[in-house]
mmCIF file of C-alpha atoms and ligand atoms in Angstrom:
data_model
loop_
_atom_site.group_PDB
_atom_site.id
_atom_site.type_symbol
_atom_site.label_atom_id
_atom_site.label_comp_id
_atom_site.label_asym_id
_atom_site.label_seq_id
_atom_site.Cartn_x
_atom_site.Cartn_y
_atom_site.Cartn_z
ATOM 1 C CA MET N 1 0.156 -0.186 0.044
ATOM 2 C CA CYS N 2 1.203 3.557 -0.896
ATOM 3 C CA VAL N 3 0.818 5.894 2.078
ATOM 4 C CA PRO N 4 1.581 9.390 0.944
ATOM 5 C CA ARG N 5 4.523 11.435 2.497
ATOM 6 C CA LYS N 6 3.811 14.453 4.759
ATOM 7 C CA GLN N 7 5.468 16.453 2.272
ATOM 8 C CA ASP N 8 2.980 15.192 -0.750
ATOM 9 C CA MET N 9 0.179 16.717 0.973
ATOM 10 C CA ARG N 10 -0.853 19.980 -1.243
ATOM 11 C CA VAL N 11 -3.397 22.335 0.639
ATOM 12 C CA PRO N 12 -5.637 25.171 -0.498
ATOM 13 C CA PHE N 13 -3.752 28.346 0.773
ATOM 14 C CA CYS N 14 -5.721 31.497 -0.714
ATOM 15 C CA ASP N 15 -5.845 31.166 -4.592
ATOM 16 C CA ARG N 16 -3.160 28.606 -4.846
ATOM 17 C CA GLN N 17 -2.860 24.650 -3.930
ATOM 18 C CA ILE N 18 0.428 24.538 -2.176
ATOM 19 C CA GLU N 19 2.654 21.764 -0.887
ATOM 20 C CA LEU N 20 2.872 21.665 2.643
ATOM 21 C CA ASN N 21 6.304 21.350 3.822
ATOM 22 C CA GLY N 22 7.610 22.364 0.645
ATOM 23 C CA GLN N 23 9.514 25.323 -0.237
ATOM 24 C CA HIS N 24 6.705 28.080 0.275
ATOM 25 C CA LEU N 25 4.773 26.415 3.047
ATOM 26 C CA THR N 26 5.813 24.444 6.225
ATOM 27 C CA ASP N 27 4.036 23.677 9.217
ATOM 28 C CA THR N 28 7.020 24.483 11.510
ATOM 29 C CA LEU N 29 5.866 27.737 13.329
ATOM 30 C CA ARG N 30 7.900 27.459 16.684
ATOM 31 C CA ASP N 31 6.501 28.083 20.141
ATOM 32 C CA CYS N 32 8.786 29.979 22.665
ATOM 33 C CA ASN N 33 7.377 28.207 25.622
ATOM 34 C CA ASP N 34 10.791 27.275 26.865
ATOM 35 C CA LEU N 35 11.638 31.145 26.938
ATOM 36 C CA LEU N 36 8.711 32.215 28.991
ATOM 37 C CA ASP N 37 10.942 32.834 31.943
ATOM 38 C CA ASP N 38 13.449 34.811 30.359
ATOM 39 C CA LEU N 39 12.617 38.049 29.187
ATOM 40 C CA PRO N 40 15.528 39.148 27.196
ATOM 41 C CA ALA N 41 15.324 35.993 25.263
ATOM 42 C CA LEU N 42 11.548 36.238 24.695
ATOM 43 C CA ARG N 43 12.114 39.805 23.244
ATOM 44 C CA GLN N 44 14.795 38.769 21.114
ATOM 45 C CA ARG N 45 12.642 35.736 19.787
ATOM 46 C CA LEU N 46 10.206 38.271 18.879
ATOM 47 C CA ALA N 47 12.625 40.539 17.266
ATOM 48 C CA ASP N 48 14.394 37.609 15.371
ATOM 49 C CA ASP N 49 11.029 35.767 14.184
ATOM 50 C CA GLY N 50 8.436 38.171 14.227
ATOM 51 C CA TYR N 51 6.029 36.154 16.241
ATOM 52 C CA LEU N 52 5.926 34.213 19.412
ATOM 53 C CA LEU N 53 3.802 31.308 19.532
ATOM 54 C CA ILE N 54 2.875 30.649 23.095
ATOM 55 C CA ARG N 55 1.080 27.102 23.703
ATOM 56 C CA GLN N 56 -1.398 26.845 26.265
ATOM 57 C CA LEU N 57 -1.407 30.363 27.522
ATOM 58 C CA TYR N 58 -4.956 30.448 28.467
ATOM 59 C CA ASP N 59 -6.919 27.833 30.331
ATOM 60 C CA ARG N 60 -8.162 25.402 27.941
ATOM 61 C CA ASP N 61 -11.395 24.876 29.203
ATOM 62 C CA ALA N 62 -11.930 28.704 29.610
ATOM 63 C CA VAL N 63 -11.479 28.973 25.901
ATOM 64 C CA LEU N 64 -13.950 25.966 25.026
ATOM 65 C CA GLN N 65 -16.326 27.801 27.596
ATOM 66 C CA ALA N 66 -16.183 30.910 25.529
ATOM 67 C CA ARG N 67 -16.162 28.770 22.206
ATOM 68 C CA ARG N 68 -19.753 27.597 23.379
ATOM 69 C CA SER N 69 -21.009 31.231 24.156
ATOM 70 C CA ILE N 70 -19.965 31.955 20.237
ATOM 71 C CA LEU N 71 -21.698 29.327 18.970
ATOM 72 C CA GLU N 72 -24.817 29.767 21.019
ATOM 73 C CA GLN N 73 -24.793 33.399 19.701
ATOM 74 C CA MET N 74 -23.967 31.980 16.137
ATOM 75 C CA ALA N 75 -27.099 29.304 16.687
ATOM 76 C CA SER N 76 -29.170 32.230 17.361
ATOM 77 C CA GLN N 77 -28.373 34.193 14.192
ATOM 78 C CA GLY N 78 -29.230 30.948 12.343
ATOM 79 C CA SER N 79 -25.665 30.268 11.127
ATOM 80 C CA LEU N 80 -25.271 26.647 12.775
ATOM 81 C CA GLU N 81 -26.731 23.326 11.499
ATOM 82 C CA GLN N 82 -28.928 22.194 14.180
ATOM 83 C CA ASP N 83 -27.519 18.665 14.356
ATOM 84 C CA GLY N 84 -27.473 18.500 18.115
ATOM 85 C CA ASP N 85 -23.762 18.970 18.222
ATOM 86 C CA LEU N 86 -23.346 22.469 19.360
ATOM 87 C CA MET N 87 -19.346 22.431 19.910
ATOM 88 C CA ALA N 88 -18.796 21.168 16.228
ATOM 89 C CA GLY N 89 -19.944 24.450 14.769
ATOM 90 C CA ARG N 90 -21.400 23.019 11.460
ATOM 91 C CA VAL N 91 -21.711 25.680 8.610
ATOM 92 C CA LYS N 92 -25.768 25.823 7.835
ATOM 93 C CA PRO N 93 -25.332 25.938 3.952
ATOM 94 C CA ASP N 94 -27.125 29.039 2.619
ATOM 95 C CA ALA N 95 -27.227 31.002 6.160
ATOM 96 C CA LYS N 96 -26.080 34.478 6.131
ATOM 97 C CA HIS N 97 -22.329 35.222 7.607
ATOM 98 C CA PRO N 98 -22.701 35.717 11.474
ATOM 99 C CA HIS N 99 -22.582 38.784 12.841
ATOM 100 C CA LEU N 100 -19.357 38.602 14.988
ATOM 101 C CA LEU N 101 -16.827 40.881 14.010
ATOM 102 C CA GLY N 102 -16.585 43.858 16.601
ATOM 103 C CA ASN N 103 -20.210 42.691 17.660
ATOM 104 C CA GLN N 104 -19.433 43.496 21.537
ATOM 105 C CA VAL N 105 -22.452 41.367 22.569
ATOM 106 C CA VAL N 106 -20.488 38.504 21.782
ATOM 107 C CA THR N 107 -16.891 39.824 22.247
ATOM 108 C CA HIS N 108 -17.327 41.168 25.584
ATOM 109 C CA CYS N 109 -19.696 38.832 27.231
ATOM 110 C CA GLU N 110 -18.199 37.348 30.251
ATOM 111 C CA SER N 111 -16.820 33.826 29.103
ATOM 112 C CA VAL N 112 -15.232 35.590 25.949
ATOM 113 C CA LYS N 113 -13.634 38.710 27.581
ATOM 114 C CA ALA N 114 -12.394 36.374 30.391
ATOM 115 C CA VAL N 115 -10.062 34.864 27.707
ATOM 116 C CA LEU N 116 -9.480 37.883 25.494
ATOM 117 C CA GLU N 117 -8.443 40.198 27.945
ATOM 118 C CA SER N 118 -7.253 37.465 30.685
ATOM 119 C CA PRO N 119 -4.582 38.405 33.050
ATOM 120 C CA ARG N 120 -2.456 35.731 31.333
ATOM 121 C CA VAL N 121 -2.595 37.931 27.931
ATOM 122 C CA TYR N 122 -1.789 41.292 29.921
ATOM 123 C CA GLU N 123 1.116 39.714 31.576
ATOM 124 C CA ILE N 124 3.157 38.638 28.728
ATOM 125 C CA PHE N 125 2.494 42.157 26.984
ATOM 126 C CA ALA N 126 3.266 43.872 30.097
ATOM 127 C CA ARG N 127 6.615 42.204 30.405
ATOM 128 C CA LEU N 128 7.294 42.552 26.742
ATOM 129 C CA PHE N 129 6.538 46.329 26.847
ATOM 130 C CA GLY N 130 7.968 46.887 30.126
ATOM 131 C CA GLY N 131 4.986 48.419 31.638
ATOM 132 C CA ASP N 132 1.242 49.066 31.568
ATOM 133 C CA VAL N 133 -0.588 47.739 28.643
ATOM 134 C CA VAL N 134 -4.041 48.587 26.922
ATOM 135 C CA THR N 135 -6.156 46.664 24.496
ATOM 136 C CA PHE N 136 -8.345 47.789 21.953
ATOM 137 C CA ASP N 137 -12.086 47.566 22.787
ATOM 138 C CA TYR N 138 -12.847 46.517 19.316
ATOM 139 C CA LYS N 139 -12.029 42.638 19.151
ATOM 140 C CA TRP N 140 -11.937 41.112 15.430
ATOM 141 C CA LEU N 141 -13.884 38.034 16.094
ATOM 142 C CA ARG N 142 -13.965 35.747 12.812
ATOM 143 C CA SER N 143 -16.045 32.982 11.761
ATOM 144 C CA THR N 144 -14.288 31.758 8.449
ATOM 145 C CA GLY N 145 -16.761 29.422 6.745
ATOM 146 C CA THR N 146 -16.362 26.475 4.306
ATOM 147 C CA ASN N 147 -13.614 27.338 1.609
ATOM 148 C CA GLN N 148 -13.080 30.795 3.034
ATOM 149 C CA PHE N 149 -9.748 32.531 3.723
ATOM 150 C CA THR N 150 -7.897 35.609 4.964
ATOM 151 C CA GLY N 151 -5.610 37.015 2.067
ATOM 152 C CA ALA N 152 -1.975 38.082 2.574
ATOM 153 C CA HIS N 153 -1.831 41.526 4.556
ATOM 154 C CA PHE N 154 0.131 43.683 7.411
ATOM 155 C CA ASP N 155 -2.204 44.923 9.933
ATOM 156 C CA MET N 156 -0.504 48.273 10.173
ATOM 157 C CA VAL N 157 -2.845 49.350 7.086
ATOM 158 C CA TYR N 158 -5.758 48.921 9.241
ATOM 159 C CA MET N 159 -4.554 50.204 12.656
ATOM 160 C CA GLY N 160 -1.427 52.034 12.477
ATOM 161 C CA ARG N 161 -2.613 55.540 13.613
ATOM 162 C CA GLY N 162 -1.559 54.804 17.280
ATOM 163 C CA SER N 163 1.517 53.168 18.890
ATOM 164 C CA LYS N 164 4.361 52.259 16.887
ATOM 165 C CA ARG N 165 4.405 49.136 19.438
ATOM 166 C CA LEU N 166 1.161 47.653 18.601
ATOM 167 C CA HIS N 167 0.752 43.917 18.518
ATOM 168 C CA THR N 168 -1.729 41.731 17.384
ATOM 169 C CA CYS N 169 -2.877 38.518 19.428
ATOM 170 C CA TRP N 170 -4.112 35.796 17.766
ATOM 171 C CA THR N 171 -6.701 33.590 19.938
ATOM 172 C CA PRO N 172 -8.238 30.316 18.155
ATOM 173 C CA PHE N 173 -11.604 29.367 19.536
ATOM 174 C CA GLY N 174 -10.808 25.775 19.384
ATOM 175 C CA ASP N 175 -8.668 23.302 17.751
ATOM 176 C CA ILE N 176 -7.805 24.429 14.359
ATOM 177 C CA ASP N 177 -6.086 21.616 12.417
ATOM 178 C CA ILE N 178 -4.586 22.265 8.588
ATOM 179 C CA GLU N 179 -7.968 21.467 6.925
ATOM 180 C CA GLN N 180 -9.798 23.908 8.738
ATOM 181 C CA GLY N 181 -7.271 26.890 7.609
ATOM 182 C CA PRO N 182 -5.145 28.130 10.609
ATOM 183 C CA LEU N 183 -3.152 31.329 10.407
ATOM 184 C CA ALA N 184 -0.321 31.517 8.486
ATOM 185 C CA LEU N 185 2.433 34.026 8.390
ATOM 186 C CA CYS N 186 5.306 34.895 5.897
ATOM 187 C CA VAL N 187 8.413 34.450 8.347
ATOM 188 C CA GLY N 188 10.930 37.045 7.726
ATOM 189 C CA SER N 189 8.739 39.496 6.113
ATOM 190 C CA HIS N 190 8.788 42.073 9.253
ATOM 191 C CA LYS N 191 12.561 42.420 8.721
ATOM 192 C CA LEU N 192 13.536 41.088 5.411
ATOM 193 C CA GLU N 193 15.469 43.559 2.913
ATOM 194 C CA GLY N 194 13.311 42.137 0.038
ATOM 195 C CA PHE N 195 10.326 43.466 1.800
ATOM 196 C CA GLU N 196 11.577 46.821 2.514
ATOM 197 C CA ARG N 197 9.598 48.209 -0.668
ATOM 198 C CA VAL N 198 6.558 46.703 0.672
ATOM 199 C CA ARG N 199 6.809 48.207 4.078
ATOM 200 C CA ASN N 200 7.708 51.412 2.550
ATOM 201 C CA THR N 201 4.900 51.737 0.427
ATOM 202 C CA TYR N 202 1.761 49.267 1.100
ATOM 203 C CA GLY N 203 2.923 49.604 4.928
ATOM 204 C CA GLN N 204 2.577 53.116 4.875
ATOM 205 C CA MET N 205 -0.907 53.039 3.778
ATOM 206 C CA ASP N 206 -3.991 53.669 5.850
ATOM 207 C CA VAL N 207 -7.402 52.102 4.516
ATOM 208 C CA ASP N 208 -9.336 54.793 5.392
ATOM 209 C CA ARG N 209 -7.038 57.824 4.314
ATOM 210 C CA ASP N 210 -6.200 56.280 1.094
ATOM 211 C CA LEU N 211 -9.549 54.756 0.216
ATOM 212 C CA ILE N 212 -8.408 51.408 -0.352
ATOM 213 C CA ARG N 213 -10.973 48.868 0.587
ATOM 214 C CA PRO N 214 -10.507 47.184 3.971
ATOM 215 C CA GLU N 215 -11.464 43.706 2.727
ATOM 216 C CA GLN N 216 -9.054 44.075 -0.178
ATOM 217 C CA PRO N 217 -5.901 42.072 1.154
ATOM 218 C CA PHE N 218 -2.205 42.929 -0.297
ATOM 219 C CA SER N 219 -2.339 39.622 -2.165
ATOM 220 C CA THR N 220 -4.286 36.335 -2.366
ATOM 221 C CA ASP N 221 -1.379 34.631 -4.055
ATOM 222 C CA PRO N 222 1.039 33.380 -1.390
ATOM 223 C CA ILE N 223 3.473 31.928 -3.659
ATOM 224 C CA GLU N 224 4.070 35.533 -5.493
ATOM 225 C CA ILE N 225 4.803 36.798 -2.354
ATOM 226 C CA VAL N 226 7.627 34.501 -1.246
ATOM 227 C CA ASP N 227 9.079 34.574 -4.831
ATOM 228 C CA LYS N 228 9.070 38.258 -4.928
ATOM 229 C CA PHE N 229 10.003 39.534 -1.536
ATOM 230 C CA GLY N 230 11.382 36.257 0.183
ATOM 231 C CA GLY N 231 10.336 34.699 3.356
ATOM 232 C CA GLN N 232 8.499 31.472 3.696
ATOM 233 C CA TRP N 233 5.094 30.638 4.961
ATOM 234 C CA GLN N 234 4.664 28.758 7.987
ATOM 235 C CA THR N 235 1.777 27.631 9.854
ATOM 236 C CA THR N 236 1.216 25.157 12.746
ATOM 237 C CA ARG N 237 -1.712 23.167 14.231
ATOM 238 C CA PHE N 238 -3.218 25.324 16.955
ATOM 239 C CA LYS N 239 -5.032 24.068 19.970
ATOM 240 C CA ALA N 240 -7.560 25.757 22.143
ATOM 241 C CA GLY N 241 -5.601 27.599 24.438
ATOM 242 C CA ASP N 242 -2.837 28.797 22.179
ATOM 243 C CA VAL N 243 -1.856 32.389 21.000
ATOM 244 C CA ILE N 244 0.189 33.671 18.480
ATOM 245 C CA VAL N 245 1.576 37.223 18.995
ATOM 246 C CA PHE N 246 3.159 39.408 15.932
ATOM 247 C CA GLY N 247 3.680 42.919 14.924
ATOM 248 C CA MET N 248 2.054 45.250 12.297
ATOM 249 C CA PHE N 249 4.641 44.153 9.757
ATOM 250 C CA THR N 250 4.616 40.451 9.750
ATOM 251 C CA MET N 251 2.637 39.594 6.868
ATOM 252 C CA HIS N 252 -0.125 36.735 7.530
ATOM 253 C CA ALA N 253 -2.992 34.958 5.926
ATOM 254 C CA SER N 254 -4.694 32.151 6.172
ATOM 255 C CA LEU N 255 -5.244 28.497 4.692
ATOM 256 C CA ASN N 256 -8.666 27.683 3.591
ATOM 257 C CA ASN N 257 -11.059 26.232 5.636
ATOM 258 C CA THR N 258 -11.818 23.194 4.080
ATOM 259 C CA THR N 259 -14.305 21.471 6.357
ATOM 260 C CA ASP N 260 -18.160 22.111 6.841
ATOM 261 C CA ARG N 261 -17.380 23.601 10.388
ATOM 262 C CA TRP N 262 -16.845 27.366 10.770
ATOM 263 C CA ARG N 263 -13.225 28.118 12.209
ATOM 264 C CA LEU N 264 -13.571 30.532 14.734
ATOM 265 C CA SER N 265 -10.935 33.109 16.029
ATOM 266 C CA CYS N 266 -10.153 36.290 17.155
ATOM 267 C CA ASP N 267 -7.750 38.933 16.873
ATOM 268 C CA THR N 268 -7.189 41.489 19.437
ATOM 269 C CA ARG N 269 -4.661 44.316 19.942
ATOM 270 C CA PHE N 270 -2.287 45.435 22.626
ATOM 271 C CA GLN N 271 0.276 48.254 22.994
ATOM 272 C CA PRO N 272 1.883 50.392 25.585
ATOM 273 C CA ALA N 273 -0.707 52.470 27.914
ATOM 274 C CA ASP N 274 1.476 55.614 27.348
ATOM 275 C CA ASP N 275 1.737 55.196 23.818
ATOM 276 C CA PRO N 276 -0.856 57.269 21.614
ATOM 277 C CA ILE N 277 -3.836 55.032 20.409
ATOM 278 C CA ASP N 278 -5.774 54.604 17.170
ATOM 279 C CA GLU N 279 -9.163 55.915 18.179
ATOM 280 C CA ARG N 280 -10.928 54.296 15.751
ATOM 281 C CA TRP N 281 -11.223 51.196 17.822
ATOM 282 C CA MET N 282 -11.803 52.278 21.109
ATOM 283 C CA GLY N 283 -15.161 52.556 23.192
ATOM 284 C CA ASP N 284 -18.492 50.919 23.462
ATOM 285 C CA ASN N 285 -18.995 51.926 19.947
ATOM 286 C CA PRO N 286 -16.172 52.309 18.075
ATOM 287 C CA ILE N 287 -15.475 54.285 14.909
ATOM 288 C CA ALA N 288 -13.963 51.588 12.958
ATOM 289 C CA HIS N 289 -13.582 51.993 9.391
ATOM 290 C CA TYR N 290 -15.542 54.653 8.261
ATOM 291 C CA ALA N 291 -14.301 55.962 4.629
ATOM 292 C CA PHE N 292 -16.395 53.511 2.708
ATOM 293 C CA ALA N 293 -19.635 54.768 4.081
ATOM 294 C CA THR N 294 -19.301 58.016 2.634
ATOM 295 C CA GLN N 295 -16.790 57.422 -0.531
ATOM 296 C CA ALA N 296 -17.637 54.079 -1.664
ATOM 297 C CA THR N 297 -17.231 55.511 -5.389
ATOM 298 C CA LYS N 298 -14.057 56.986 -5.062
ATOM 299 C CA HIS N 299 -12.248 53.529 -3.809
ATOM 300 C CA VAL N 300 -8.750 52.712 -5.246
ATOM 301 C CA SER N 301 -7.999 48.902 -6.029
ATOM 302 C CA MET N 302 -5.135 47.223 -4.466
ATOM 303 C CA GLU N 303 -4.143 46.270 -7.859
ATOM 304 C CA ASP N 304 -3.723 50.130 -9.051
ATOM 305 C CA ALA N 305 -1.920 50.834 -5.851
ATOM 306 C CA ARG N 306 0.357 47.954 -6.214
ATOM 307 C CA ARG N 307 1.167 49.198 -9.785
ATOM 308 C CA ARG N 308 1.848 52.958 -8.518
ATOM 309 C CA TRP N 309 3.970 51.609 -5.921
ATOM 310 C CA GLY N 310 5.967 49.572 -8.267
ATOM 311 C CA ILE N 311 5.319 46.493 -6.397
HETATM 312 O O1 AKG S 401 -7.881 35.125 11.428
HETATM 313 C C1 AKG S 401 -7.798 35.305 10.306
HETATM 314 O O2 AKG S 401 -8.012 34.534 9.073
HETATM 315 C C2 AKG S 401 -6.964 36.353 10.055
HETATM 316 C C3 AKG S 401 -6.617 37.205 11.373
HETATM 317 C C4 AKG S 401 -5.973 38.588 10.940
HETATM 318 O O3 AKG S 401 -6.069 39.016 10.048
HETATM 319 C C5 AKG S 401 -5.172 38.695 12.333
HETATM 320 O O4 AKG S 401 -4.559 38.540 13.304
HETATM 321 O O5 AKG S 401 -4.558 40.164 12.053
#
């Protein structure tokens, strides 16, 4: 019998089919748990790799309890298959996409907030920044359905008006295996010379100021990015309780969710409390992205913008 080797597995990654553990994509994101008691080494790792993967930062049961609350909310919105297995989170075919992104009814309910703003995550950032920490009130709680994915982007362009030390913390609400479309980082993108022109052009834009539609990623072709600018896409199998932290210039995307289950995750933001803050994301009813409500006809496509930047 012929058993396929691990490196023979091809996975859908945005608009491409890519060999897992080939040249462009590996499942080798490394955790930093062995460095957690060594602050200089932890900071150095973040500077070197552009990310910190922390296994089981949160209490797994607390994350699963939050998952249950999110799924109950999704069920009440009619987005779940009613098959008696709430925690499986099956996509109801033809259901409308659930309203979770920035929905404080869900993101600030007790069980979800207890994870996203747990003392454990505050402590990590307080140590990394060496002082008090603040988190955005807006939380990007995501449900990624069958065949959906997130295109490659920097977070800078969405929330870059405040602290230069702003970081993202990505939290899976459940175990996320390769086929459910985990997050992938283009490792090296935050510092490689090849990405300098991307950081200096695309990375300096602001989707609201420059009228580039917020839902347009930099690219949906992960191979193009590596071939043109360098780095390597890396992912991993996430477990409920894990988090991954990264900076505003670490390019990231997600693999495609090929299952019939919603992939649940939330990205939150942390920064030093004394730094200026991007006001679009603060308060009980954050301003959020605003330009397209009023100026939808003036938008610039990412394709045109990239041509203009020469990248
Ligand atoms: O979860 C995803 O698919 C995308 C997350 C993301 O873009 C982020 O954490 O900034």
